[in-house]
Amino acid sequence: MLATTLHGFTYSTPEQSSARVIASWVNSYSRSHGGGLPRSWQDLQNVVEVPVDDALRHTVPSRRYAFISPPLKLAAPLHGELVAINRRDIFDSTLSMSIIGFTRGVQGPGRYMIYRTKEGDFSVSWVAADYVQDLFDQAKVALPVPDGEPERIWVKEARRAHLIWNIVWGIVIAGLAWWLWRFFRRETSWGMMLGFWYDELRKRKRG
């Protein structure tokens, strides 16, 4: 998954965008090397005009992505061969549509995979952590050495926004529940009876 499309609006995180750029670099390398694949960042650097981490300062890919050589055959539902992947499970921000607009969230843990399709194109997909673990276990290949980089800034911001959103919704729901309770007690016979019983119970406990 490269981006999420919502009613004509395309949302792509910096992580997604970086993975797409890496895929384009790999494609350029493959075309100039007779279909061969890069085995390291040093190989790929030959087709990039500037240092890769300067080109993608917000994601510093050489620290966070590893090339898989030889490439691994992907398991369904994906088809092709894995070329590069995040060094460790990560979280990424998301954007979804709600009844009052767009809301930010977080997906994961998972990783972005850069892979060559059966047609020879290079694509990017977000996959769950379990998929990655099973893929490497079945191939009897060790996962890349994890990086020690901090969580992405945009993910931290998405977590904070999601927390604030949940707090706001909690306050709205609590206020609505209180209003319904007051209306139910005041306007219905069952509500008045229940309210009377509740008040009596409170008096007994205090007494």
GROMACS .gro file of N, CA and C in nm, residues 85-175:
model
  273
   85ILE      N    1   1.380  -0.391   0.293
   85ILE     CA    2   1.277  -0.388   0.398
   85ILE      C    3   1.327  -0.307   0.517
   86ASN      N    4   1.234  -0.254   0.596
   86ASN     CA    5   1.272  -0.189   0.722
   86ASN      C    6   1.351  -0.285   0.808
   87ARG      N    7   1.448  -0.233   0.880
   87ARG     CA    8   1.532  -0.318   0.964
   87ARG      C    9   1.458  -0.374   1.085
   88ARG      N   10   1.353  -0.307   1.127
   88ARG     CA   11   1.276  -0.356   1.241
   88ARG      C   12   1.129  -0.319   1.222
   89ASP      N   13   1.045  -0.380   1.305
   89ASP     CA   14   0.902  -0.347   1.302
   89ASP      C   15   0.884  -0.200   1.342
   90ILE      N   16   0.800  -0.132   1.270
   90ILE     CA   17   0.775   0.009   1.297
   90ILE      C   18   0.625   0.036   1.303
   91PHE      N   19   0.592   0.157   1.342
   91PHE     CA   20   0.455   0.207   1.334
   91PHE      C   21   0.456   0.324   1.236
   92ASP      N   22   0.344   0.346   1.171
   92ASP     CA   23   0.333   0.459   1.080
   92ASP      C   24   0.198   0.525   1.100
   93SER      N   25   0.190   0.652   1.065
   93SER     CA   26   0.066   0.726   1.083
   93SER      C   27  -0.034   0.692   0.974
   94THR      N   28  -0.161   0.712   1.004
   94THR     CA   29  -0.269   0.687   0.910
   94THR      C   30  -0.365   0.806   0.913
   95LEU      N   31  -0.451   0.810   0.814
   95LEU     CA   32  -0.555   0.913   0.809
   95LEU      C   33  -0.685   0.845   0.767
   96SER      N   34  -0.789   0.862   0.847
   96SER     CA   35  -0.917   0.798   0.816
   96SER      C   36  -1.029   0.901   0.822
   97MET      N   37  -1.139   0.866   0.758
   97MET     CA   38  -1.255   0.957   0.750
   97MET      C   39  -1.354   0.922   0.860
   98SER      N   40  -1.398   1.022   0.935
   98SER     CA   41  -1.500   1.003   1.037
   98SER      C   42  -1.619   1.091   1.004
   99ILE      N   43  -1.720   1.089   1.091
   99ILE     CA   44  -1.841   1.165   1.065
   99ILE      C   45  -1.819   1.316   1.072
  100ILE      N   46  -1.709   1.358   1.132
  100ILE     CA   47  -1.683   1.502   1.141
  100ILE      C   48  -1.554   1.542   1.071
  101GLY      N   49  -1.497   1.453   0.991
  101GLY     CA   50  -1.377   1.491   0.916
  101GLY      C   51  -1.268   1.385   0.924
  102PHE      N   52  -1.147   1.425   0.888
  102PHE     CA   53  -1.034   1.335   0.889
  102PHE      C   54  -0.977   1.321   1.030
  103THR      N   55  -0.937   1.199   1.065
  103THR     CA   56  -0.874   1.174   1.194
  103THR      C   57  -0.745   1.098   1.174
  104ARG      N   58  -0.645   1.131   1.254
  104ARG     CA   59  -0.514   1.067   1.244
  104ARG      C   60  -0.506   0.950   1.341
  105GLY      N   61  -0.435   0.847   1.299
  105GLY     CA   62  -0.415   0.730   1.382
  105GLY      C   63  -0.278   0.670   1.356
  106VAL      N   64  -0.260   0.548   1.405
  106VAL     CA   65  -0.132   0.479   1.391
  106VAL      C   66  -0.158   0.335   1.351
  107GLN      N   67  -0.082   0.284   1.254
  107GLN     CA   68  -0.090   0.143   1.216
  107GLN      C   69   0.041   0.075   1.250
  108GLY      N   70   0.032  -0.056   1.277
  108GLY     CA   71   0.153  -0.131   1.308
  108GLY      C   72   0.132  -0.222   1.427
  109PRO      N   73   0.234  -0.299   1.461
  109PRO     CA   74   0.367  -0.296   1.401
  109PRO      C   75   0.369  -0.363   1.264
  110GLY      N   76   0.458  -0.317   1.179
  110GLY     CA   77   0.473  -0.374   1.046
  110GLY      C   78   0.598  -0.319   0.982
  111ARG      N   79   0.613  -0.346   0.852
  111ARG     CA   80   0.730  -0.297   0.778
  111ARG      C   81   0.689  -0.266   0.635
  112TYR      N   82   0.766  -0.176   0.574
  112TYR     CA   83   0.751  -0.151   0.432
  112TYR      C   84   0.846  -0.241   0.355
  113MET      N   85   0.793  -0.306   0.252
  113MET     CA   86   0.872  -0.394   0.168
  113MET      C   87   0.886  -0.332   0.029
  114ILE      N   88   1.008  -0.330  -0.022
  114ILE     CA   89   1.031  -0.294  -0.161
  114ILE      C   90   1.058  -0.425  -0.235
  115TYR      N   91   0.981  -0.455  -0.336
  115TYR     CA   92   0.994  -0.584  -0.402
  115TYR      C   93   0.973  -0.574  -0.553
  116ARG      N   94   1.027  -0.674  -0.625
  116ARG     CA   95   1.008  -0.681  -0.768
  116ARG      C   96   0.891  -0.774  -0.798
  117THR      N   97   0.796  -0.724  -0.874
  117THR     CA   98   0.678  -0.803  -0.907
  117THR      C   99   0.711  -0.905  -1.016
  118LYS      N  100   0.615  -0.993  -1.043
  118LYS     CA  101   0.634  -1.092  -1.149
  118LYS      C  102   0.651  -1.025  -1.285
  119GLU      N  103   0.594  -0.906  -1.299
  119GLU     CA  104   0.603  -0.834  -1.426
  119GLU      C  105   0.735  -0.759  -1.442
  120GLY      N  106   0.815  -0.759  -1.335
  120GLY     CA  107   0.944  -0.692  -1.341
  120GLY      C  108   0.944  -0.550  -1.290
  121ASP      N  109   0.829  -0.501  -1.243
  121ASP     CA  110   0.822  -0.367  -1.185
  121ASP      C  111   0.864  -0.373  -1.039
  122PHE      N  112   0.889  -0.255  -0.983
  122PHE     CA  113   0.925  -0.248  -0.841
  122PHE      C  114   0.815  -0.175  -0.766
  123SER      N  115   0.769  -0.236  -0.659
  123SER     CA  116   0.655  -0.184  -0.587
  123SER      C  117   0.684  -0.181  -0.436
  124VAL      N  118   0.592  -0.119  -0.362
  124VAL     CA  119   0.605  -0.105  -0.216
  124VAL      C  120   0.475  -0.150  -0.151
  125SER      N  121   0.486  -0.225  -0.044
  125SER     CA  122   0.367  -0.265   0.033
  125SER      C  123   0.398  -0.259   0.182
  126TRP      N  124   0.296  -0.221   0.257
  126TRP     CA  125   0.302  -0.228   0.404
  126TRP      C  126   0.251  -0.364   0.445
  127VAL      N  127   0.327  -0.437   0.525
  127VAL     CA  128   0.287  -0.570   0.569
  127VAL      C  129   0.300  -0.580   0.721
  128ALA      N  130   0.218  -0.665   0.779
  128ALA     CA  131   0.218  -0.683   0.924
  128ALA      C  132   0.344  -0.755   0.970
  129ALA      N  133   0.378  -0.735   1.096
  129ALA     CA  134   0.499  -0.796   1.153
  129ALA      C  135   0.495  -0.948   1.143
  130ASP      N  136   0.378  -1.008   1.162
  130ASP     CA  137   0.366  -1.155   1.155
  130ASP      C  138   0.400  -1.206   1.015
  131TYR      N  139   0.360  -1.134   0.914
  131TYR     CA  140   0.390  -1.174   0.776
  131TYR      C  141   0.541  -1.178   0.754
  132VAL      N  142   0.609  -1.076   0.802
  132VAL     CA  143   0.754  -1.068   0.785
  132VAL      C  144   0.823  -1.183   0.857
  133GLN      N  145   0.782  -1.205   0.982
  133GLN     CA  146   0.844  -1.312   1.061
  133GLN      C  147   0.825  -1.448   0.994
  134ASP      N  148   0.704  -1.475   0.949
  134ASP     CA  149   0.676  -1.603   0.882
  134ASP      C  150   0.757  -1.617   0.754
  135LEU      N  151   0.768  -1.508   0.679
  135LEU     CA  152   0.842  -1.512   0.552
  135LEU      C  153   0.988  -1.550   0.575
  136PHE      N  154   1.052  -1.488   0.672
  136PHE     CA  155   1.193  -1.515   0.698
  136PHE      C  156   1.211  -1.651   0.764
  137ASP      N  157   1.116  -1.690   0.848
  137ASP     CA  158   1.125  -1.823   0.911
  137ASP      C  159   1.117  -1.933   0.806
  138GLN      N  160   1.024  -1.921   0.713
  138GLN     CA  161   1.008  -2.023   0.610
  138GLN      C  162   1.129  -2.030   0.517
  139ALA      N  163   1.193  -1.916   0.496
  139ALA     CA  164   1.312  -1.914   0.411
  139ALA      C  165   1.438  -1.952   0.488
  140LYS      N  166   1.422  -1.968   0.623
  140LYS     CA  167   1.536  -1.999   0.709
  140LYS      C  168   1.648  -1.894   0.694
  141VAL      N  169   1.605  -1.769   0.693
  141VAL     CA  170   1.696  -1.655   0.681
  141VAL      C  171   1.674  -1.564   0.801
  142ALA      N  172   1.784  -1.513   0.856
  142ALA     CA  173   1.773  -1.424   0.971
  142ALA      C  174   1.720  -1.287   0.928
  143LEU      N  175   1.638  -1.229   1.014
  143LEU     CA  176   1.590  -1.093   0.989
  143LEU      C  177   1.707  -0.994   0.993
  144PRO      N  178   1.695  -0.882   0.925
  144PRO     CA  179   1.802  -0.781   0.931
  144PRO      C  180   1.829  -0.737   1.075
  145VAL      N  181   1.951  -0.696   1.099
  145VAL     CA  182   1.985  -0.644   1.232
  145VAL      C  183   1.903  -0.517   1.257
  146PRO      N  184   1.828  -0.510   1.367
  146PRO     CA  185   1.742  -0.392   1.392
  146PRO      C  186   1.823  -0.264   1.407
  147ASP      N  187   1.765  -0.154   1.366
  147ASP     CA  188   1.829  -0.025   1.388
  147ASP      C  189   1.792   0.027   1.525
  148GLY      N  190   1.866   0.124   1.572
  148GLY     CA  191   1.839   0.183   1.703
  148GLY      C  192   1.786   0.324   1.693
  149GLU      N  193   1.729   0.357   1.577
  149GLU     CA  194   1.679   0.492   1.555
  149GLU      C  195   1.551   0.517   1.633
  150PRO      N  196   1.527   0.641   1.674
  150PRO     CA  197   1.403   0.673   1.748
  150PRO      C  198   1.281   0.665   1.658
  151GLU      N  199   1.165   0.660   1.722
  151GLU     CA  200   1.040   0.657   1.646
  151GLU      C  201   1.025   0.787   1.567
  152ARG      N  202   0.964   0.774   1.450
  152ARG     CA  203   0.947   0.890   1.363
  152ARG      C  204   0.866   0.999   1.432
  153ILE      N  205   0.901   1.124   1.402
  153ILE     CA  206   0.833   1.238   1.462
  153ILE      C  207   0.685   1.239   1.425
  154TRP      N  208   0.654   1.208   1.298
  154TRP     CA  209   0.514   1.214   1.254
  154TRP      C  210   0.429   1.105   1.321
  155VAL      N  211   0.493   0.994   1.362
  155VAL     CA  212   0.421   0.890   1.433
  155VAL      C  213   0.389   0.937   1.575
  156LYS      N  214   0.485   1.001   1.639
  156LYS     CA  215   0.461   1.056   1.772
  156LYS      C  216   0.348   1.158   1.768
  157GLU      N  217   0.349   1.243   1.666
  157GLU     CA  218   0.243   1.343   1.653
  157GLU      C  219   0.107   1.277   1.630
  158ALA      N  220   0.106   1.168   1.552
  158ALA     CA  221  -0.020   1.097   1.526
  158ALA      C  222  -0.072   1.032   1.654
  159ARG      N  223   0.018   0.976   1.735
  159ARG     CA  224  -0.024   0.916   1.863
  159ARG      C  225  -0.087   1.022   1.952
  160ARG      N  226  -0.024   1.138   1.958
  160ARG     CA  227  -0.075   1.247   2.042
  160ARG      C  228  -0.211   1.295   1.992
  161ALA      N  229  -0.224   1.310   1.861
  161ALA     CA  230  -0.351   1.354   1.803
  161ALA      C  231  -0.461   1.251   1.827
  162HIS      N  232  -0.424   1.123   1.817
  162HIS     CA  233  -0.522   1.016   1.840
  162HIS      C  234  -0.568   1.015   1.986
  163LEU      N  235  -0.474   1.038   2.079
  163LEU     CA  236  -0.509   1.043   2.221
  163LEU      C  237  -0.604   1.160   2.249
  164ILE      N  238  -0.572   1.277   2.193
  164ILE     CA  239  -0.658   1.394   2.214
  164ILE      C  240  -0.796   1.368   2.156
  165TRP      N  241  -0.801   1.306   2.039
  165TRP     CA  242  -0.929   1.274   1.975
  165TRP      C  243  -1.013   1.183   2.064
  166ASN      N  244  -0.950   1.082   2.123
  166ASN     CA  245  -1.023   0.990   2.210
  166ASN      C  246  -1.074   1.060   2.336
  167ILE      N  247  -0.994   1.153   2.389
  167ILE     CA  248  -1.037   1.227   2.508
  167ILE      C  249  -1.158   1.314   2.474
  168VAL      N  250  -1.151   1.382   2.361
  168VAL     CA  251  -1.262   1.468   2.320
  168VAL      C  252  -1.390   1.386   2.301
  169TRP      N  253  -1.377   1.273   2.233
  169TRP     CA  254  -1.494   1.188   2.211
  169TRP      C  255  -1.548   1.135   2.344
  170GLY      N  256  -1.459   1.103   2.438
  170GLY     CA  257  -1.503   1.055   2.568
  170GLY      C  258  -1.585   1.160   2.642
  171ILE      N  259  -1.540   1.287   2.632
  171ILE     CA  260  -1.613   1.395   2.698
  171ILE      C  261  -1.749   1.415   2.632
  172VAL      N  262  -1.752   1.409   2.498
  172VAL     CA  263  -1.878   1.427   2.425
  172VAL      C  264  -1.977   1.316   2.461
  173ILE      N  265  -1.930   1.192   2.463
  173ILE     CA  266  -2.018   1.079   2.494
  173ILE      C  267  -2.068   1.086   2.637
  174ALA      N  268  -1.977   1.124   2.730
  174ALA     CA  269  -2.018   1.136   2.871
  174ALA      C  270  -2.124   1.245   2.887
  175GLY      N  271  -2.105   1.358   2.816
  175GLY     CA  272  -2.203   1.467   2.824
  175GLY      C  273  -2.337   1.426   2.765
   0.00000   0.00000   0.00000
